[in-house]
Short mmCIF file of C-alpha atoms in Angstrom, two decimals:
data_model
loop_
_atom_site.label_atom_id
_atom_site.label_comp_id
_atom_site.label_asym_id
_atom_site.label_seq_id
_atom_site.Cartn_x
_atom_site.Cartn_y
_atom_site.Cartn_z
CA MET A 23 22.44 2.35 -1.09
CA ASP A 24 21.55 5.56 -0.55
CA LEU A 25 19.47 8.00 1.65
CA GLN A 26 20.12 10.55 -1.17
CA GLU A 27 18.85 8.59 -4.15
CA TYR A 28 16.02 7.12 -2.08
CA PHE A 29 15.01 11.41 -1.47
CA LYS A 30 15.30 11.50 -5.33
CA LYS A 31 13.20 8.91 -6.50
CA ILE A 32 10.35 10.32 -4.16
CA GLY A 33 11.53 14.12 -4.41
CA PHE A 34 12.31 15.61 -1.32
CA SER A 35 14.70 18.11 -1.46
CA GLY A 36 14.49 19.13 1.30
CA VAL A 37 16.38 18.75 5.16
CA TYR A 38 15.91 16.95 8.26
CA GLU A 39 18.02 17.48 11.18
CA LYS A 40 16.18 15.36 13.42
CA PRO A 41 13.27 12.35 13.50
CA ASP A 42 10.15 14.25 14.61
CA LEU A 43 6.69 14.09 13.79
CA ALA A 44 6.99 16.80 10.51
CA THR A 45 9.71 15.16 8.47
CA LEU A 46 8.01 11.61 9.17
CA ARG A 47 4.66 12.82 7.59
CA THR A 48 6.07 15.08 4.40
CA VAL A 49 8.74 11.36 3.70
CA HIS A 50 5.51 9.17 4.02
CA LYS A 51 3.21 11.19 2.14
CA LEU A 52 5.83 11.67 -0.61
CA HIS A 53 7.18 7.82 -0.32
CA VAL A 54 2.89 7.14 -1.75
CA MET A 55 2.63 9.54 -4.60
CA SER A 56 6.17 8.72 -5.85
CA ILE A 57 6.20 4.61 -5.77
CA PRO A 58 3.30 1.72 -6.89
CA PHE A 59 1.62 -0.33 -5.03
CA GLU A 60 1.76 -3.54 -7.05
CA ASN A 61 2.58 -7.31 -7.11
CA LEU A 62 2.98 -7.40 -10.71
CA SER A 63 6.83 -9.48 -10.28
CA ILE A 64 4.59 -11.97 -9.93
CA HIS A 65 2.67 -11.89 -12.87
CA CYS A 66 5.75 -11.19 -15.91
CA GLY A 67 7.43 -14.12 -14.15
CA GLU A 68 9.77 -12.89 -11.78
CA TRP A 69 10.16 -13.97 -8.07
CA ASN A 70 9.71 -11.19 -5.07
CA THR A 71 12.89 -11.80 -2.72
CA MET A 72 13.07 -10.02 0.90
CA ASP A 73 16.64 -9.23 0.29
CA LEU A 74 16.53 -5.25 0.97
CA GLN A 75 19.59 -4.76 -1.45
CA ILE A 76 17.37 -6.18 -4.11
CA VAL A 77 14.77 -5.03 -3.59
CA TYR A 78 16.59 -1.56 -3.20
CA ASP A 79 17.07 -1.74 -6.84
CA LYS A 80 14.01 -2.74 -7.87
CA ILE A 81 11.98 0.52 -6.56
CA VAL A 82 15.00 3.28 -6.31
CA ARG A 83 16.62 2.70 -9.59
CA ASN A 84 14.69 0.43 -11.78
CA ARG A 85 11.66 2.37 -11.86
CA ARG A 86 9.00 -0.11 -9.79
CA GLY A 87 6.80 -0.15 -7.40
CA GLY A 88 6.45 -3.59 -4.45
CA TRP A 89 3.73 -5.38 -2.47
CA CYS A 90 4.63 -4.70 1.16
CA CYS A 91 7.42 -6.65 2.12
CA GLU A 92 8.46 -4.84 -0.04
CA ASN A 93 7.99 -1.81 0.40
CA ASN A 94 7.33 -0.77 4.61
CA GLN A 95 11.22 -2.76 4.31
CA LEU A 96 11.94 -0.25 2.26
CA PHE A 97 10.69 2.30 4.49
CA SER A 98 11.47 0.80 7.69
CA TRP A 99 15.49 0.87 5.95
CA VAL A 100 14.54 4.94 4.90
CA LEU A 101 13.27 5.37 9.52
CA ARG A 102 16.80 3.28 10.60
CA GLU A 103 19.00 5.52 7.98
CA MET A 104 17.13 8.68 8.94
CA GLY A 105 17.06 7.43 12.90
CA TYR A 106 13.80 7.02 14.08
CA LYS A 107 13.01 4.81 16.31
CA TYR A 108 10.89 1.48 14.96
CA THR A 109 9.82 -2.01 15.20
CA THR A 110 8.57 -3.92 12.11
CA LEU A 111 4.62 -5.38 12.34
CA GLY A 112 2.82 -8.24 11.44
CA CYS A 113 -0.43 -7.86 10.06
CA LYS A 114 -3.42 -10.26 9.18
CA VAL A 115 -4.90 -8.98 6.97
CA PHE A 116 -8.51 -9.06 6.64
CA ASN A 117 -10.90 -11.04 4.19
CA THR A 118 -13.47 -9.95 3.17
CA LEU A 119 -14.32 -13.38 1.25
CA LYS A 120 -14.44 -15.10 4.31
CA ASN A 121 -15.50 -11.83 7.07
CA ASP A 122 -12.35 -12.83 8.85
CA PHE A 123 -8.67 -12.41 9.33
CA ASN A 124 -6.68 -14.10 7.64
CA PRO A 125 -4.83 -17.02 9.40
CA PHE A 126 -0.97 -15.43 9.51
CA ASN A 127 0.91 -12.29 9.05
CA SER A 128 0.93 -11.46 5.41
CA HIS A 129 1.27 -7.24 5.96
CA LEU A 130 4.07 -5.83 7.29
CA ILE A 131 3.85 -2.86 8.82
CA ASN A 132 5.91 -0.31 11.10
CA MET A 133 5.29 1.53 13.99
CA VAL A 134 6.99 4.71 14.99
CA GLU A 135 8.11 6.32 18.53
CA ILE A 136 8.46 10.16 18.45
CA GLU A 137 9.31 11.61 21.34
CA GLY A 138 7.64 8.57 23.49
CA LYS A 139 4.60 7.89 21.60
CA PRO A 140 4.19 5.54 19.30
CA TYR A 141 2.97 6.35 15.48
CA ILE A 142 1.89 3.38 12.54
CA ALA A 143 4.22 3.91 9.59
CA ASP A 144 2.83 2.50 6.44
CA VAL A 145 3.75 2.64 2.40
CA SER A 146 2.01 -0.18 1.11
CA PHE A 147 -1.70 -1.16 1.64
CA GLY A 148 -2.77 0.23 -1.81
CA VAL A 149 -6.03 2.11 -2.70
CA SER A 150 -8.41 3.69 -0.58
CA CYS A 151 -7.09 1.92 1.89
CA GLN A 152 -3.70 3.80 1.67
CA ILE A 153 -3.25 6.31 4.60
CA TRP A 154 -0.86 8.98 3.44
CA HIS A 155 0.76 10.00 7.09
CA PRO A 156 1.15 8.44 9.65
CA LEU A 157 -1.27 7.50 11.77
CA GLU A 158 -0.83 7.97 15.98
CA MET A 159 -1.90 4.82 18.07
CA ILE A 160 -5.06 5.70 19.92
CA ALA A 161 -8.09 3.85 20.92
CA GLY A 162 -11.00 4.65 19.38
CA LYS A 163 -9.12 7.73 17.90
CA ASP A 164 -11.17 8.83 14.22
CA GLN A 165 -8.31 10.11 12.19
CA GLU A 166 -9.22 11.57 8.98
CA GLN A 167 -7.53 11.18 6.25
CA PRO A 168 -8.06 11.96 2.66
CA ALA A 169 -8.98 8.83 1.67
CA GLY A 170 -11.37 9.25 3.97
CA ILE A 171 -11.12 8.52 8.02
CA PHE A 172 -9.23 5.55 9.66
CA ARG A 173 -9.10 4.73 13.01
CA LEU A 174 -7.76 1.37 15.93
CA LEU A 175 -9.76 -0.07 17.56
CA ASN A 176 -7.38 -1.82 20.57
CA ASP A 177 -9.02 -4.68 23.37
CA GLY A 178 -5.84 -4.50 25.57
CA GLU A 179 -4.15 -7.28 23.77
CA THR A 180 -5.04 -6.59 19.52
CA TRP A 181 -5.33 -3.65 17.63
CA THR A 182 -6.57 -3.35 14.31
CA LEU A 183 -7.42 -0.14 12.23
CA GLU A 184 -10.50 -0.24 10.33
CA LYS A 185 -11.44 3.12 8.12
CA THR A 186 -14.89 5.04 7.13
CA GLY A 187 -15.18 5.87 4.06
CA ARG A 188 -17.38 8.12 1.26
CA LYS A 189 -20.19 6.54 -1.17
CA PRO A 190 -19.00 4.92 -4.55
CA LEU A 191 -19.99 7.15 -7.50
CA VAL A 192 -18.84 5.32 -10.53
CA GLN A 193 -19.08 7.32 -14.00
CA ASN A 194 -18.97 4.87 -16.19
CA LYS A 195 -22.17 2.82 -15.68
CA ALA A 196 -21.42 -0.62 -17.25
CA PHE A 197 -18.88 -0.39 -13.59
CA THR A 198 -21.60 -0.34 -11.53
CA ASN A 199 -21.89 -3.92 -10.20
CA SER A 200 -17.95 -4.07 -10.73
CA SER A 201 -16.31 -6.75 -8.08
CA LEU A 202 -14.11 -4.40 -8.02
CA ILE A 203 -15.86 -1.21 -6.83
CA ASP A 204 -16.15 -1.20 -2.48
CA LYS A 205 -19.48 -1.13 -1.57
CA ARG A 206 -18.62 -1.47 2.43
CA VAL A 207 -18.90 2.45 3.92
CA THR A 208 -16.58 1.30 6.58
CA LYS A 209 -13.71 -1.31 6.76
CA THR A 210 -12.29 -3.52 8.63
CA MET A 211 -8.30 -3.61 7.13
CA TYR A 212 -6.06 -5.89 9.36
CA SER A 213 -5.27 -6.32 13.16
CA PHE A 214 -1.22 -6.83 14.42
CA LEU A 215 -0.28 -7.44 17.76
CA LEU A 216 2.87 -4.80 20.03
CA ILE A 217 5.16 -8.05 18.99
CA PRO A 218 8.69 -6.98 16.84
CA ARG A 219 8.82 -9.40 13.90
CA GLY A 220 12.18 -10.13 11.69
CA ILE A 221 11.90 -10.50 7.82
CA ASP A 222 13.03 -13.50 8.54
CA HIS A 223 9.44 -14.30 9.73
CA PHE A 224 7.84 -13.34 6.41
CA LEU A 225 9.61 -15.68 4.64
CA ASN A 226 7.63 -18.01 4.75
CA THR A 227 4.70 -15.69 4.07
CA SER A 228 6.13 -13.98 1.05
CA GLU A 229 6.32 -17.37 -1.11
CA TYR A 230 2.77 -18.84 -0.40
CA LEU A 231 1.87 -15.23 -1.64
CA GLN A 232 3.12 -15.66 -4.57
CA THR A 233 3.01 -19.36 -5.29
CA SER A 234 -0.21 -20.21 -3.90
CA PRO A 235 -3.55 -20.88 -5.65
CA GLU A 236 -5.77 -19.45 -3.22
CA SER A 237 -2.94 -15.75 -2.89
CA LEU A 238 -4.68 -12.80 -3.23
CA PHE A 239 -0.97 -11.78 -5.46
CA THR A 240 -1.39 -15.01 -7.45
CA GLN A 241 -5.19 -14.05 -8.09
CA LYS A 242 -5.34 -9.97 -9.34
CA SER A 243 -2.13 -8.36 -11.22
CA ILE A 244 -1.90 -5.51 -9.10
CA CYS A 245 -1.40 -1.66 -9.31
CA SER A 246 -2.73 1.48 -8.08
CA ILE A 247 -0.65 4.68 -6.73
CA GLN A 248 -1.94 8.25 -5.19
CA THR A 249 -1.82 11.03 -6.60
CA SER A 250 -3.26 14.38 -5.16
CA THR A 251 -6.32 14.16 -5.50
CA GLY A 252 -7.23 10.54 -4.89
CA PHE A 253 -5.64 7.30 -6.70
CA ARG A 254 -4.75 5.50 -9.80
CA ALA A 255 -4.92 1.74 -10.04
CA LEU A 256 -4.71 -0.88 -12.13
CA ILE A 257 -6.35 -4.59 -11.45
CA GLY A 258 -6.56 -6.95 -14.06
CA TRP A 259 -7.68 -5.02 -17.03
CA THR A 260 -9.28 -2.09 -15.97
CA TYR A 261 -7.67 1.51 -15.31
CA SER A 262 -9.12 3.49 -12.72
CA GLU A 263 -9.00 6.76 -11.40
CA VAL A 264 -10.35 8.51 -8.48
CA THR A 265 -10.67 11.93 -7.13
CA PHE A 266 -11.77 12.21 -3.75
CA ASN A 267 -14.79 14.61 -2.91
CA PRO A 268 -15.08 14.53 0.06
CA GLU A 269 -17.40 17.83 0.45
CA GLU A 270 -20.82 15.98 -1.34
CA ASP A 271 -19.03 12.33 0.28
CA THR A 272 -18.81 10.69 -2.76
CA ASP A 273 -15.55 9.38 -4.65
CA ILE A 274 -15.71 9.46 -8.31
CA ILE A 275 -14.45 6.85 -10.03
CA GLU A 276 -13.62 6.49 -14.11
CA MET A 277 -13.47 2.78 -14.91
CA ARG A 278 -12.67 1.44 -18.15
CA ASP A 279 -11.48 -1.89 -19.73
CA VAL A 280 -7.54 -1.63 -21.55
CA ALA A 281 -6.61 -3.71 -24.46
CA GLU A 282 -2.80 -5.25 -24.61
CA SER A 283 -1.77 -3.28 -26.22
CA GLU A 284 -2.41 0.09 -23.47
CA ILE A 285 -0.92 -2.02 -20.85
CA ASP A 286 2.82 -0.67 -20.77
CA ILE A 287 1.55 2.58 -21.87
CA ILE A 288 -0.33 3.11 -18.90
CA LEU A 289 2.28 1.84 -17.05
CA LYS A 290 4.55 4.12 -18.16
CA GLU A 291 1.87 6.95 -18.08
CA LYS A 292 0.60 7.02 -14.77
CA PHE A 293 2.62 4.53 -12.80
CA ASN A 294 5.67 5.42 -13.96
CA ILE A 295 6.50 2.23 -14.66
CA PHE A 296 8.75 0.42 -16.67
CA LEU A 297 8.43 -3.53 -16.97
CA VAL A 298 11.35 -6.03 -18.56
CA ASN A 299 9.15 -8.27 -19.03
CA LYS A 300 6.06 -8.70 -20.15
CA LEU A 301 2.51 -9.10 -17.91
CA THR A 302 -0.71 -11.45 -17.87
CA PRO A 303 -2.56 -9.36 -16.20
CA ILE A 304 -5.29 -10.97 -14.24
CA ASN A 305 -8.84 -10.84 -11.77
CA ASN A 306 -9.95 -13.28 -10.13
CA LYS A 307 -12.17 -13.05 -8.17
CA ALA A 308 -10.59 -12.67 -5.18
CA ALA A 309 -10.60 -9.98 -1.31
CA TYR A 310 -9.86 -7.32 -2.86
CA LYS A 311 -11.87 -3.49 -3.86
CA MET A 312 -11.00 -0.03 -4.44
#
């Protein structure tokens, strides 16, 4: 594994002399612009592993993306190689169908300390809830980013991340009531404790997420990547391009269903993803919205 090879993958051509906030902001943004959040391996007959070397080869060398256990684990390696002080944390994702947090840590993030101040780095949540830059760990502070306003809350022990977005403006009226459209303006994303977690903590979770029929990731095939103006997503058979329009407090959403013959072309042209095995798209009812 080579840091310069990773930098080439994300298009980072700068030099870094010290682990400062400016460099972290740049690398974080380039990662989410270059590496998709995706779970396609599950729907291609492949297995998602927590082995860092395999994750590195998949994402950096083999033109793929990954889910949080891959993307954020890879990013923790980047942080370590660049000299940042970081702690890996586990998060309970909010389930909109159950209106409650999932009972186990299904999401992996990194807390980075710079000059004594902690920040949350998360390069793998996807779609409209993807942060582009690290968040300051200050309870109650509105932190504006392209996708909306992110806010960390704290009750003394548990931290919760929420986001206030904009009104979705769907261009294709046939998709106005699509289950993929999140019409909530403010949404809860996940909660976490400041307990350091090793990779072993996520092994059972990783297995459950890609095998259980109750898992979001077995019920939906997901691929999303951030763009300079918003994000793209392929969920099941539905391809979407979203443009953030903060001036009018809207997100402009272009959606269409795609034919099987288009799947590989869209993945290559829109996400720079090249699959070895055939993808079987799926979009069953599950708590995942754009």
